[in-house]
């Protein structure tokens, strides 16, 4: 069965737009009101997602003219349907465009998690909620707390605050790995653990081999849930590589290692060549 031609979707949207325009001409709108032209993006949403949601929730037709039709910075919003649905749609729209400001505090050492690398996390929050996010500098902290200011519609501010609080909520996740994998996980000079911490923003603590119970040691992760989940996945990927474990007498370890680790290096080199 052949897939539909890509132009078919475009043609369908054009027909729908034409039908909507004809409806506007032949059917008088139930209600018409104005909103600031610079707020229309909040009502329409990315690729029309917001206006489609309003139509679905209120059960009425909702349309805005092209932004070029704005007069004195104001645009008309047209509603078609029963009065109850139109009232609901108008209320949703007015809530969307109403500007509000919310200020709350977070621990200063969590600011990096909220900002993200190069401001990536703040940009993501702004993109998802349509809210402007501003964090006070760490130098402005009082009692180790800094202010976060959100500016936008109330719905977006509530959503942005929820995202931020989820980001900074500290959880402790503890799980076990076999003690022989501790070196692989920690890395030379702790390099692997440092890399995981840098990538996830989570504190990683690996129990000593002497603390092993039944050959297992504990790994403790401290950070936000998203980071802990990511760190655990990275760790499990690291230790799940094919491994064979066997024992030798401690007096024989020097023979296996060799002078300056020469024998181990030889074994590793030969293994790579065979693979």
Coordinates of C-alpha atoms in Angstrom, one line a residue:
X1 CA 0.0 0.0 0.0
X2 CA 1.6 3.3 -1.1
X3 CA 2.1 6.1 1.4
X4 CA 0.1 9.3 0.8
X5 CA 1.8 12.0 -1.2
X6 CA 3.4 14.6 1.1
X7 CA 1.5 17.3 -0.8
X8 CA -1.9 15.7 0.2
X9 CA -1.5 17.0 3.8
X10 CA -0.8 20.5 2.5
X11 CA -3.8 20.4 0.2
X12 CA -6.0 19.1 3.1
X13 CA -4.9 22.0 5.4
X14 CA -5.6 24.5 2.6
X15 CA -9.1 23.1 2.1
X16 CA -9.8 23.2 5.8
X17 CA -8.6 26.8 5.9
X18 CA -10.9 27.7 3.0
X19 CA -13.8 26.0 4.7
X20 CA -13.1 28.0 7.9
X21 CA -13.0 31.2 5.9
X22 CA -16.3 30.4 4.2
X23 CA -17.8 29.7 7.6
X24 CA -16.6 33.0 8.9
X25 CA -18.3 34.7 5.9
X26 CA -21.6 32.9 6.1
X27 CA -22.1 32.3 9.8
X28 CA -22.0 35.2 12.2
X29 CA -19.7 34.6 15.1
X30 CA -21.3 34.1 18.5
X31 CA -18.8 36.5 20.2
X32 CA -15.9 38.7 19.1
X33 CA -13.4 40.3 21.4
X34 CA -9.9 41.7 21.1
X35 CA -6.5 40.7 22.5
X36 CA -3.1 42.4 22.1
X37 CA -1.4 41.4 18.9
X38 CA 1.8 40.4 20.7
X39 CA -0.1 37.8 22.8
X40 CA -1.6 35.9 19.9
X41 CA 1.3 33.4 20.0
X42 CA 0.2 32.4 23.5
X43 CA -3.3 31.6 22.2
X44 CA -2.2 29.8 19.1
X45 CA 0.7 27.9 20.6
X46 CA 3.4 26.0 18.8
X47 CA 2.0 24.7 15.5
X48 CA -1.5 25.6 16.7
X49 CA -1.4 23.3 19.7
X50 CA -2.9 25.8 22.1
X51 CA -5.9 26.9 20.0
X52 CA -6.7 23.3 19.2
X53 CA -6.7 22.5 22.9
X54 CA -9.1 25.5 23.5
X55 CA -11.4 24.3 20.8
X56 CA -11.4 20.8 22.3
X57 CA -11.9 21.8 25.9
X58 CA -14.6 24.4 25.2
X59 CA -16.3 22.6 22.3
X60 CA -16.6 25.7 20.2
X61 CA -14.9 27.2 17.1
X62 CA -12.1 29.6 17.8
X63 CA -10.2 31.6 15.2
X64 CA -7.9 34.6 14.9
X65 CA -7.3 36.7 11.8
X66 CA -3.7 37.0 10.5
X67 CA -1.5 39.2 12.6
X68 CA -1.2 41.7 9.7
X69 CA -4.9 42.5 10.4
X70 CA -4.1 44.0 13.8
X71 CA -5.4 47.5 14.3
X72 CA -3.6 49.7 16.9
X73 CA -1.8 46.6 18.2
X74 CA -5.1 44.7 18.8
X75 CA -6.4 41.5 17.1
X76 CA -9.9 40.2 17.0
X77 CA -10.8 36.7 18.3
X78 CA -13.9 35.0 16.8
X79 CA -15.9 32.4 18.7
X80 CA -18.6 30.2 17.2
X81 CA -20.9 27.9 19.4
X82 CA -23.2 27.9 22.4
X83 CA -22.8 30.6 24.9
X84 CA -21.5 28.3 27.7
X85 CA -18.8 27.0 25.5
X86 CA -17.9 30.5 24.2
X87 CA -17.7 31.8 27.8
X88 CA -15.4 29.0 28.7
X89 CA -13.1 29.6 25.6
X90 CA -12.9 33.3 26.4
X91 CA -12.0 32.6 30.0
X92 CA -9.2 30.2 28.9
X93 CA -7.9 32.8 26.4
X94 CA -7.9 35.6 28.9
X95 CA -6.1 33.5 31.5
X96 CA -3.5 32.6 28.8
X97 CA -2.7 36.2 28.0
X98 CA -2.9 37.6 31.5
X99 CA 0.6 38.5 32.6
X100 CA 1.5 37.4 36.1
X101 CA 4.7 37.3 38.1
X102 CA 5.7 34.6 40.6
X103 CA 8.8 34.7 42.8
X104 CA 10.1 31.9 44.9
X105 CA 13.4 30.6 46.3
X106 CA 15.7 27.7 45.6
X107 CA 19.0 26.6 47.2
X108 CA 21.9 28.5 45.5
X109 CA 23.8 25.2 44.8
X110 CA 20.9 24.0 42.7
X111 CA 21.0 27.0 40.3
X112 CA 23.3 25.2 37.8
X113 CA 20.7 22.4 37.5
X114 CA 18.0 24.9 36.7
X115 CA 20.1 27.0 34.3
X116 CA 21.7 24.0 32.5
X117 CA 24.8 24.0 30.3
X118 CA 24.9 27.3 28.4
X119 CA 21.5 28.1 29.7
X120 CA 20.0 25.1 27.9
X121 CA 17.6 24.1 30.7
X122 CA 16.2 27.6 31.2
X123 CA 15.7 27.9 27.4
X124 CA 13.9 24.5 27.4
X125 CA 11.5 25.6 30.3
X126 CA 10.8 28.9 28.4
X127 CA 10.1 27.0 25.2
X128 CA 7.8 24.5 26.9
X129 CA 5.8 27.0 29.0
X130 CA 6.1 30.3 27.3
X131 CA 7.3 31.8 30.6
X132 CA 10.3 34.0 31.1
X133 CA 12.6 32.6 33.8
X134 CA 15.1 34.7 35.7
X135 CA 17.5 33.5 38.5
X136 CA 19.3 35.7 40.9
X137 CA 23.1 35.5 40.9
X138 CA 24.7 33.3 43.5
X139 CA 26.4 36.4 45.0
X140 CA 22.8 37.7 45.8
X141 CA 22.0 34.6 47.9
X142 CA 20.6 35.0 51.4
X143 CA 20.9 32.1 53.8
X144 CA 22.1 30.0 50.8
X145 CA 18.9 30.7 48.9
X146 CA 18.4 32.6 45.6
X147 CA 15.3 34.0 44.0
X148 CA 13.6 32.6 40.9
X149 CA 11.3 35.0 39.0
X150 CA 8.7 33.7 36.5
X151 CA 6.9 36.1 34.2
X152 CA 4.0 35.0 31.9
X153 CA 0.5 33.7 32.1
X154 CA -0.6 31.9 35.3
X155 CA -0.9 28.5 33.7
X156 CA 2.6 28.8 32.3
X157 CA 4.0 30.0 35.6
X158 CA 2.5 27.1 37.5
X159 CA 3.9 24.7 34.9
X160 CA 7.4 26.3 35.0
X161 CA 7.5 26.2 38.8
X162 CA 6.5 22.5 38.8
X163 CA 9.3 21.7 36.3
X164 CA 11.9 23.6 38.4
X165 CA 10.8 22.1 41.7
X166 CA 11.1 18.6 40.1
X167 CA 14.5 19.5 38.8
X168 CA 15.9 20.5 42.2
X169 CA 14.0 17.9 44.4
X170 CA 16.8 15.9 45.9
X171 CA 16.4 12.1 46.0
X172 CA 18.8 9.4 47.3
X173 CA 19.0 6.2 45.2
X174 CA 21.0 3.2 46.4
X175 CA 21.7 0.0 44.5
X176 CA 24.4 -2.7 44.4
X177 CA 27.0 -3.8 42.0
X178 CA 29.6 -6.6 42.2
X179 CA 32.8 -5.4 44.0
X180 CA 35.0 -6.5 41.1
X181 CA 33.3 -3.8 39.0
X182 CA 34.2 -0.9 41.3
X183 CA 37.4 -0.2 39.5
X184 CA 35.7 -0.1 36.1
X185 CA 33.0 2.3 37.5
X186 CA 35.4 4.6 39.4
X187 CA 38.0 4.8 36.6
X188 CA 41.6 5.9 36.9
X189 CA 41.9 8.5 39.6
X190 CA 38.1 8.6 39.9
X191 CA 37.9 9.9 36.2
X192 CA 34.8 7.8 35.4
X193 CA 32.8 8.8 38.4
X194 CA 33.8 12.5 37.9
X195 CA 32.5 12.2 34.3
X196 CA 29.2 10.7 35.4
X197 CA 28.8 13.5 38.0
X198 CA 29.6 16.2 35.4
X199 CA 27.1 14.8 32.8
X200 CA 24.2 14.2 35.2
X201 CA 24.7 16.7 38.1
X202 CA 24.4 13.9 40.6
X203 CA 26.8 13.0 43.4
X204 CA 28.0 9.4 43.0
X205 CA 29.5 7.5 45.9
X206 CA 30.9 3.9 45.5
X207 CA 31.4 1.7 48.6
X208 CA 34.8 0.3 49.3
X209 CA 35.6 -3.3 48.3
X210 CA 36.2 -4.0 52.0
X211 CA 32.5 -3.1 52.7
X212 CA 31.2 -5.8 50.3
X213 CA 28.6 -8.2 51.6
X214 CA 28.2 -11.3 49.5
X215 CA 30.5 -9.9 47.0
X216 CA 28.3 -6.8 46.5
X217 CA 29.0 -3.1 47.3
X218 CA 26.6 -0.2 47.4
X219 CA 26.4 2.7 45.0
X220 CA 24.7 5.8 46.3
X221 CA 23.3 8.6 44.0
X222 CA 22.2 12.0 45.4
X223 CA 20.5 14.6 43.2
X224 CA 17.3 15.2 41.4
X225 CA 15.3 12.3 40.1
X226 CA 16.0 12.9 36.4
X227 CA 19.7 13.0 37.1
X228 CA 19.7 10.0 39.3
X229 CA 17.8 7.9 36.8
X230 CA 20.3 9.0 34.1
X231 CA 23.3 8.3 36.3
X232 CA 22.1 4.8 37.2
X233 CA 21.5 3.9 33.5
X234 CA 25.0 5.1 32.6
X235 CA 26.5 3.0 35.5
X236 CA 24.5 -0.1 34.5
X237 CA 25.7 0.3 30.9
X238 CA 29.3 0.5 32.1
X239 CA 29.2 -2.6 34.3
X240 CA 27.0 -4.7 31.9
X241 CA 29.8 -5.1 29.4
X242 CA 30.8 -8.8 29.0
X243 CA 33.0 -9.7 32.0
X244 CA 34.4 -13.0 33.3
X245 CA 35.5 -13.2 37.0
X246 CA 37.7 -15.8 38.5
X247 CA 40.1 -16.0 41.4
X248 CA 43.8 -16.7 41.8
X249 CA 45.9 -17.0 44.9
X250 CA 47.2 -13.7 46.1
X251 CA 50.8 -14.9 46.0
X252 CA 50.4 -15.2 42.2
X253 CA 49.2 -11.6 41.6
X254 CA 52.7 -10.3 40.9
X255 CA 53.3 -12.9 38.2
X256 CA 50.0 -11.9 36.4
X257 CA 50.7 -8.1 36.8
X258 CA 54.3 -8.2 35.8
X259 CA 57.0 -5.6 36.4
X260 CA 55.4 -2.2 36.1
X261 CA 52.2 -3.9 34.9
X262 CA 54.0 -5.2 31.8
X263 CA 52.3 -8.6 31.8
X264 CA 48.8 -7.1 32.2
X265 CA 49.5 -4.7 29.4
X266 CA 50.7 -7.6 27.2
X267 CA 47.6 -9.6 27.9
X268 CA 45.4 -6.6 27.0
X269 CA 47.3 -6.0 23.8
X270 CA 47.1 -9.6 22.7
X271 CA 43.3 -9.6 23.5
X272 CA 42.7 -6.5 21.4
X273 CA 44.7 -8.1 18.5
X274 CA 42.6 -11.3 18.6
X275 CA 39.4 -9.3 18.6

